[in-house]
Amino acid sequence: MPRAKKPDNTVEAEVEEASQPPETPKSQIELPHSLSVRQLADLLQVSAVDIIKQLMRKDIMANINQAIDYDIASEVATSLNFETRLRPRTAKGAASAISEIRKRRKLQVEEAGNLQPRPPVVTVMGHVDHGKTRLLDAIRQTDVMATEAGAITQHIGAYQVKVDEQKITFLDTPGHEAFTAMRAHGAQITDIIILVVAADDGIMPQTVEAINHARAAEVPIIVALNKIDKPEADQDRVKQQLAEAGLVIEEWGGDIVCVPISAKEKIGIQELLENLLVVAEVEELKANPAGPASGVVVEAEMDRNRGPLATILVNSGTLKPADTVVVGGTWGRVRAMFNDLGKQVKKAGPATPVEIMGLDSVPQAGDILTAVASEQQAQSMLEKHRRGEEEGTSVSSRVVSLHDLYDKISSGQVKGLNVILKADVQGSIEPIRSSLELLSTNEVQVRIIHSGTGNVSESDVMLATASHGLIIGFGVGTDEGARRQASTEGIDIRHYDVIYNVVDDVEKALKGLLEPELVEVIEGHAEVRAIFSAIKGVQVAGIYVLDGKVSRNSSVRVRRGEEVISDTTVSSLRRFKDDVREVATGYECGISVKDFDNFQVGDLLEFYRIDKAA
Ligand code: GDP
């Protein structure tokens, strides 16, 4: 699978730096009609990460090899203080551009001096019980160094093994939930995904989910066809199912590496690891081990004796004891670092996991670590972090809802609508998918990045957060946990029972014609303290306003005990025989309401109005 997106792990940490315009006056540059992110970075002499970050701000997820056109390249260059011109389309121009790129790249590499190959970071995914945990254990046991040393392995959330003198880093929290949760935080640290499929069971719902999560992140997949020791194993059937799911294996002319293994009998583990290295080689994974470290929190906990502990996967630079670091919303001075064998280490370079001690408090998985020069710098970064949270510039503020879709398209913040579609039956998915995808326009593409049957789950919400998407539930509900998480992350979950309405709403949202969402605003509460005799057959209650206010235009619910016995509107409001428009907290008044004349002393009135959502 091509790797089209590779947002850098250090995005949040470096945003500050990237947003500072260079001090030099604007320099002029000619750009071709189309060029890759890497080429643009080379031409502008900035890191590809900076380009990717600028693109992310425009909601374009691009990887280093992805081609972008002149208009976008020009916008990026302008934001980095360049003045751009379109380069005439001549063969000579192209050739000289390439040689210029080569020259600059060489220069850049020489300058950086230090872009070194780094180990791949691998996550294992697959359906429950297909053998993810067993495989991670089996891989760990192949590590001769560790076993020879008789070391007791520690669970720190990630470990490294050596294969043919090359290291591979495994995140040992299997499953796509952890992977997507990290992505939702803006940290994509996985380079390759091992998709475990049990040969006796075949592709199951979570296998499909894992494939979709991997695709949404555009991370290459290797298939580990597990449990081949079992007599019921049917490899061909699984290969067929894989092809149907869009993963055509090499043997069948595709590009997906598939290795038959038995995690239990330790068959094929070495081949799997060697194949991982081959895929990693294609990815040309490099990082600069020089300079201050940046990294991502894989796992963190509070240890009773050692205080806050965090496993950091270093992303670039080298982390050392005594470094001052900012990690998400906390900071500290690294007091000691341990590897996955519990051994104290003096340094950790790119793609190396280490557990660190010395933080002020426990950070969250997915938080970014940045080594800084001084405590002062740490404090100023923390301050910015705090302000960022207040201003809602954190990742979650980039979510879309059908209601703000049009604004985001118009302002260029959104170029695609990512939809997660959950339906009651498989048969509903295809018609909805195809109708929604047909709504794609030149400006915005509608993509169903994941679909499946069953309730909207936490995993769906995480995928929506990670992909800045929204969720459509068709004839299904939402799990309680998912509902809570969606409200924290601001994810839009919409429920429908009629296909036409799904398509109609999305279409209207794309055109900015969606009716505004209506929300209930509670205006105040009052208590019935007296009942006056009916005047012209209308019952009037004497009420006391407990909080908020009561107004003549309000809607009102009459509550008696737990029950709502009427839901109606105010028809008159009087104080001392005068009609009034409003009565505030702490005052008494007489009230009559529409179609209800059965007030009793002690009834509670709840006044509300329906407003358009902001
Ligand atoms: P996970 O839920 O994907 O992490 O699956 P586990 O690693 O916990 O494995 C589920 C079950 O399948 C366990 O009982 C394992 O012992 C068994 N299992 C895993 N791999 C193999 C295998 O290669 N062969 C056989 N026969 N059983 C396996």
XYZ file of C-alpha atoms in Angstrom, residues 241-544:
304
model
C -10.990 -13.275 1.585
C -8.011 -10.938 1.809
C -8.252 -10.261 -1.917
C -11.950 -9.522 -1.512
C -11.063 -7.034 1.217
C -8.648 -5.354 -1.181
C -5.422 -6.912 0.085
C -4.029 -8.847 -2.875
C -1.015 -10.824 -1.788
C 2.205 -11.066 -3.782
C 1.657 -14.701 -4.681
C -1.513 -13.605 -6.458
C 0.087 -10.691 -8.250
C -0.598 -8.020 -5.637
C 1.827 -6.165 -3.412
C 0.827 -7.413 0.028
C 3.393 -9.579 1.758
C 1.734 -12.565 3.432
C 3.685 -14.902 5.706
C 2.148 -18.146 7.007
C 3.060 -18.561 10.666
C 2.244 -20.382 13.836
C 2.735 -18.196 16.872
C 2.205 -21.264 19.009
C 4.687 -23.577 17.281
C 7.022 -20.673 16.423
C 6.867 -21.423 12.725
C 7.549 -18.623 10.250
C 8.432 -15.982 12.854
C 11.900 -15.413 11.441
C 10.494 -15.096 7.893
C 7.922 -12.619 9.145
C 10.624 -10.488 10.731
C 12.818 -10.635 7.654
C 9.898 -9.556 5.519
C 9.258 -6.699 7.885
C 12.782 -5.529 7.259
C 12.221 -5.684 3.507
C 9.084 -3.573 3.751
C 10.908 -1.208 6.085
C 13.708 -0.840 3.572
C 11.275 0.264 0.895
C 9.975 2.884 3.292
C 13.490 4.339 3.677
C 12.940 5.188 7.305
C 15.421 7.766 8.421
C 15.834 10.111 11.318
C 18.428 12.404 12.726
C 19.924 10.989 15.911
C 21.838 14.207 16.593
C 20.420 17.016 18.617
C 17.728 17.299 21.225
C 15.162 14.536 21.357
C 11.553 14.535 20.411
C 9.274 11.580 20.917
C 5.843 10.254 21.770
C 4.407 8.755 24.946
C 3.442 5.132 24.341
C 2.323 4.349 27.845
C 2.401 6.129 31.190
C 1.570 5.276 34.767
C 2.099 6.354 38.343
C 4.478 4.080 40.208
C 4.216 4.157 43.957
C 7.952 4.096 44.469
C 9.315 5.719 41.364
C 6.683 8.384 40.695
C 5.343 9.145 37.220
C 6.764 6.778 34.593
C 6.371 7.208 30.857
C 7.509 5.032 27.999
C 8.766 7.283 25.262
C 9.354 6.250 21.714
C 12.055 8.603 20.542
C 11.321 10.018 17.171
C 14.355 12.093 16.401
C 17.424 13.210 18.252
C 18.753 11.367 21.275
C 17.205 11.373 24.709
C 19.588 11.331 27.660
C 19.390 11.321 31.426
C 19.405 14.862 32.841
C 17.604 16.196 29.757
C 14.875 18.673 30.553
C 11.740 17.639 28.722
C 8.228 18.906 28.128
C 5.715 16.096 27.677
C 2.208 17.192 26.707
C 1.007 19.254 29.641
C 3.757 18.185 32.034
C 7.515 18.430 32.236
C 10.528 17.277 34.199
C 14.183 16.421 34.197
C 14.911 12.851 33.151
C 16.290 11.196 36.267
C 16.816 7.738 34.819
C 15.961 5.800 31.681
C 15.291 2.069 31.358
C 14.965 -0.169 28.328
C 12.451 -2.989 27.885
C 14.712 -5.342 29.812
C 14.579 -3.053 32.802
C 18.212 -2.115 32.271
C 19.301 1.437 32.854
C 20.429 3.135 29.649
C 22.403 6.290 28.973
C 20.852 7.264 25.670
C 17.954 6.484 23.375
C 18.029 7.362 19.675
C 15.274 7.377 17.037
C 12.677 4.563 17.193
C 14.011 3.418 20.557
C 11.541 2.931 23.386
C 12.650 3.910 26.889
C 10.897 4.292 30.157
C 11.714 7.585 31.808
C 11.536 8.696 35.417
C 11.476 12.256 36.661
C 8.336 13.820 35.234
C 6.203 16.116 37.307
C 2.986 14.212 36.626
C 1.709 11.360 34.487
C 1.298 12.327 30.823
C -1.151 10.694 28.408
C -0.398 8.139 25.736
C 0.085 10.031 22.507
C 1.536 13.148 24.169
C 4.570 14.603 22.465
C 7.912 14.849 24.251
C 10.333 17.628 23.423
C 13.742 18.048 25.006
C 14.411 21.698 25.777
C 17.451 23.744 26.653
C 16.294 25.113 29.973
C 13.608 25.059 32.600
C 12.603 28.498 31.423
C 11.956 27.224 27.914
C 9.994 24.332 29.403
C 7.779 26.751 31.309
C 7.116 28.893 28.285
C 6.194 25.810 26.230
C 3.854 24.643 28.949
C 2.251 28.042 29.017
C 1.673 27.859 25.263
C 0.309 24.358 25.660
C -2.152 25.610 28.238
C -3.198 28.488 26.065
C -3.554 26.164 23.088
C -5.936 24.025 25.087
C -7.947 27.020 26.122
C -8.172 28.305 22.597
C -9.136 24.890 21.373
C -6.221 24.602 19.008
C -5.682 21.028 20.082
C -6.227 18.224 17.622
C -9.845 17.744 18.528
C -10.754 21.217 17.354
C -10.098 20.029 13.833
C -13.139 17.771 13.838
C -15.934 18.457 11.401
C -19.657 18.213 11.797
C -22.285 18.350 9.098
C -23.247 21.750 10.442
C -19.896 23.424 10.061
C -18.872 21.448 6.978
C -19.838 24.117 4.510
C -17.966 26.845 6.398
C -14.897 24.678 6.596
C -15.059 23.881 2.888
C -15.567 27.553 2.029
C -12.628 28.621 4.140
C -10.476 25.918 2.594
C -9.951 24.106 5.869
C -11.571 20.945 4.596
C -10.997 19.235 1.267
C -12.599 15.911 2.060
C -15.362 14.540 4.215
C -14.345 11.344 5.995
C -17.328 9.275 7.022
C -17.543 6.277 9.300
C -20.700 4.389 8.453
C -22.352 1.952 10.858
C -25.490 0.129 9.790
C -27.838 -2.512 11.135
C -27.309 -4.868 8.232
C -24.597 -5.295 5.630
C -27.176 -4.757 2.890
C -27.694 -1.111 3.871
C -24.025 -0.227 3.654
C -23.440 -0.432 -0.092
C -26.336 1.767 -1.233
C -25.442 4.430 1.354
C -21.771 4.250 0.514
C -22.287 4.620 -3.210
C -24.857 7.401 -2.882
C -22.618 9.347 -0.510
C -19.511 8.895 -2.615
C -21.448 10.200 -5.618
C -21.838 13.503 -3.771
C -18.109 14.165 -4.140
C -17.345 17.359 -6.004
C -14.173 18.993 -7.228
C -13.948 20.891 -3.975
C -14.650 18.124 -1.576
C -14.424 14.388 -1.726
C -16.755 12.242 0.325
C -14.933 9.135 1.542
C -16.324 6.247 3.547
C -13.184 5.367 5.452
C -14.792 2.641 7.498
C -18.069 0.800 7.438
C -19.499 -2.052 9.428
C -22.545 -3.399 11.166
C -23.493 -2.819 14.793
C -23.694 0.098 17.177
C -21.368 3.064 16.973
C -18.439 2.052 19.203
C -15.556 3.816 20.921
C -13.277 2.511 18.227
C -15.410 4.292 15.607
C -15.206 7.531 17.569
C -11.441 7.233 17.808
C -11.162 6.636 14.108
C -13.342 9.671 13.490
C -11.125 11.765 15.759
C -7.965 10.503 14.115
C -9.298 11.098 10.617
C -11.198 14.329 11.349
C -14.343 12.584 10.231
C -17.908 12.141 11.337
C -20.055 9.112 12.047
C -23.310 8.088 10.443
C -25.369 5.422 12.201
C -28.090 3.822 10.112
C -30.696 1.903 12.090
C -28.202 1.477 14.950
C -27.566 3.089 18.313
C -24.436 4.402 19.988
C -22.644 2.599 22.808
C -22.592 4.569 26.036
C -18.786 4.847 26.109
C -18.771 6.007 22.513
C -21.372 8.656 23.257
C -19.315 10.011 26.120
C -16.144 10.015 24.102
C -17.823 11.657 21.130
C -19.064 14.463 23.313
C -15.582 15.038 24.764
C -13.932 14.977 21.366
C -16.706 16.924 19.650
C -17.399 14.151 17.149
C -20.638 14.444 15.212
C -22.660 11.211 15.333
C -25.827 11.248 13.247
C -28.524 8.635 13.337
C -30.891 7.843 10.494
C -33.498 5.295 9.495
C -34.143 6.385 5.943
C -31.373 6.290 3.324
C -32.816 9.273 1.500
C -32.399 11.396 4.641
C -28.735 10.433 5.023
C -27.947 11.433 1.474
C -30.121 14.526 1.631
C -28.475 15.793 4.815
C -24.944 15.235 3.552
C -25.791 16.869 0.259
C -27.311 19.869 2.001
C -24.343 20.091 4.340
C -21.980 20.152 1.368
C -23.963 23.008 -0.147
C -24.401 24.882 3.101
C -28.170 24.390 3.020
C -28.602 22.262 6.090
C -31.208 23.603 8.479
C -29.473 24.750 11.621
C -29.480 22.302 14.457
C -31.927 23.192 17.209
C -30.973 23.019 20.849
C -32.943 23.488 23.995
C -31.889 26.304 26.302
C -33.218 26.192 29.853
C -34.284 29.712 30.891
C -35.301 29.159 34.463
C -37.320 27.274 37.065
C -40.266 28.268 39.211
C -42.420 26.690 41.867
C -46.210 26.810 42.099
C -47.114 28.355 45.459
C -50.812 29.155 45.046
C -53.719 28.405 42.764
C -56.063 31.247 41.939
C -59.628 30.687 40.912
C -60.099 30.383 37.213
C -60.772 33.619 35.404
C -62.881 33.053 32.295
C -62.221 29.355 32.639
C -58.436 29.789 32.603
C -56.551 28.585 35.644
C -53.927 30.944 37.018
C -51.112 29.713 39.223
C -49.093 31.891 41.558
C -45.443 30.997 41.080
C -42.107 31.944 42.582
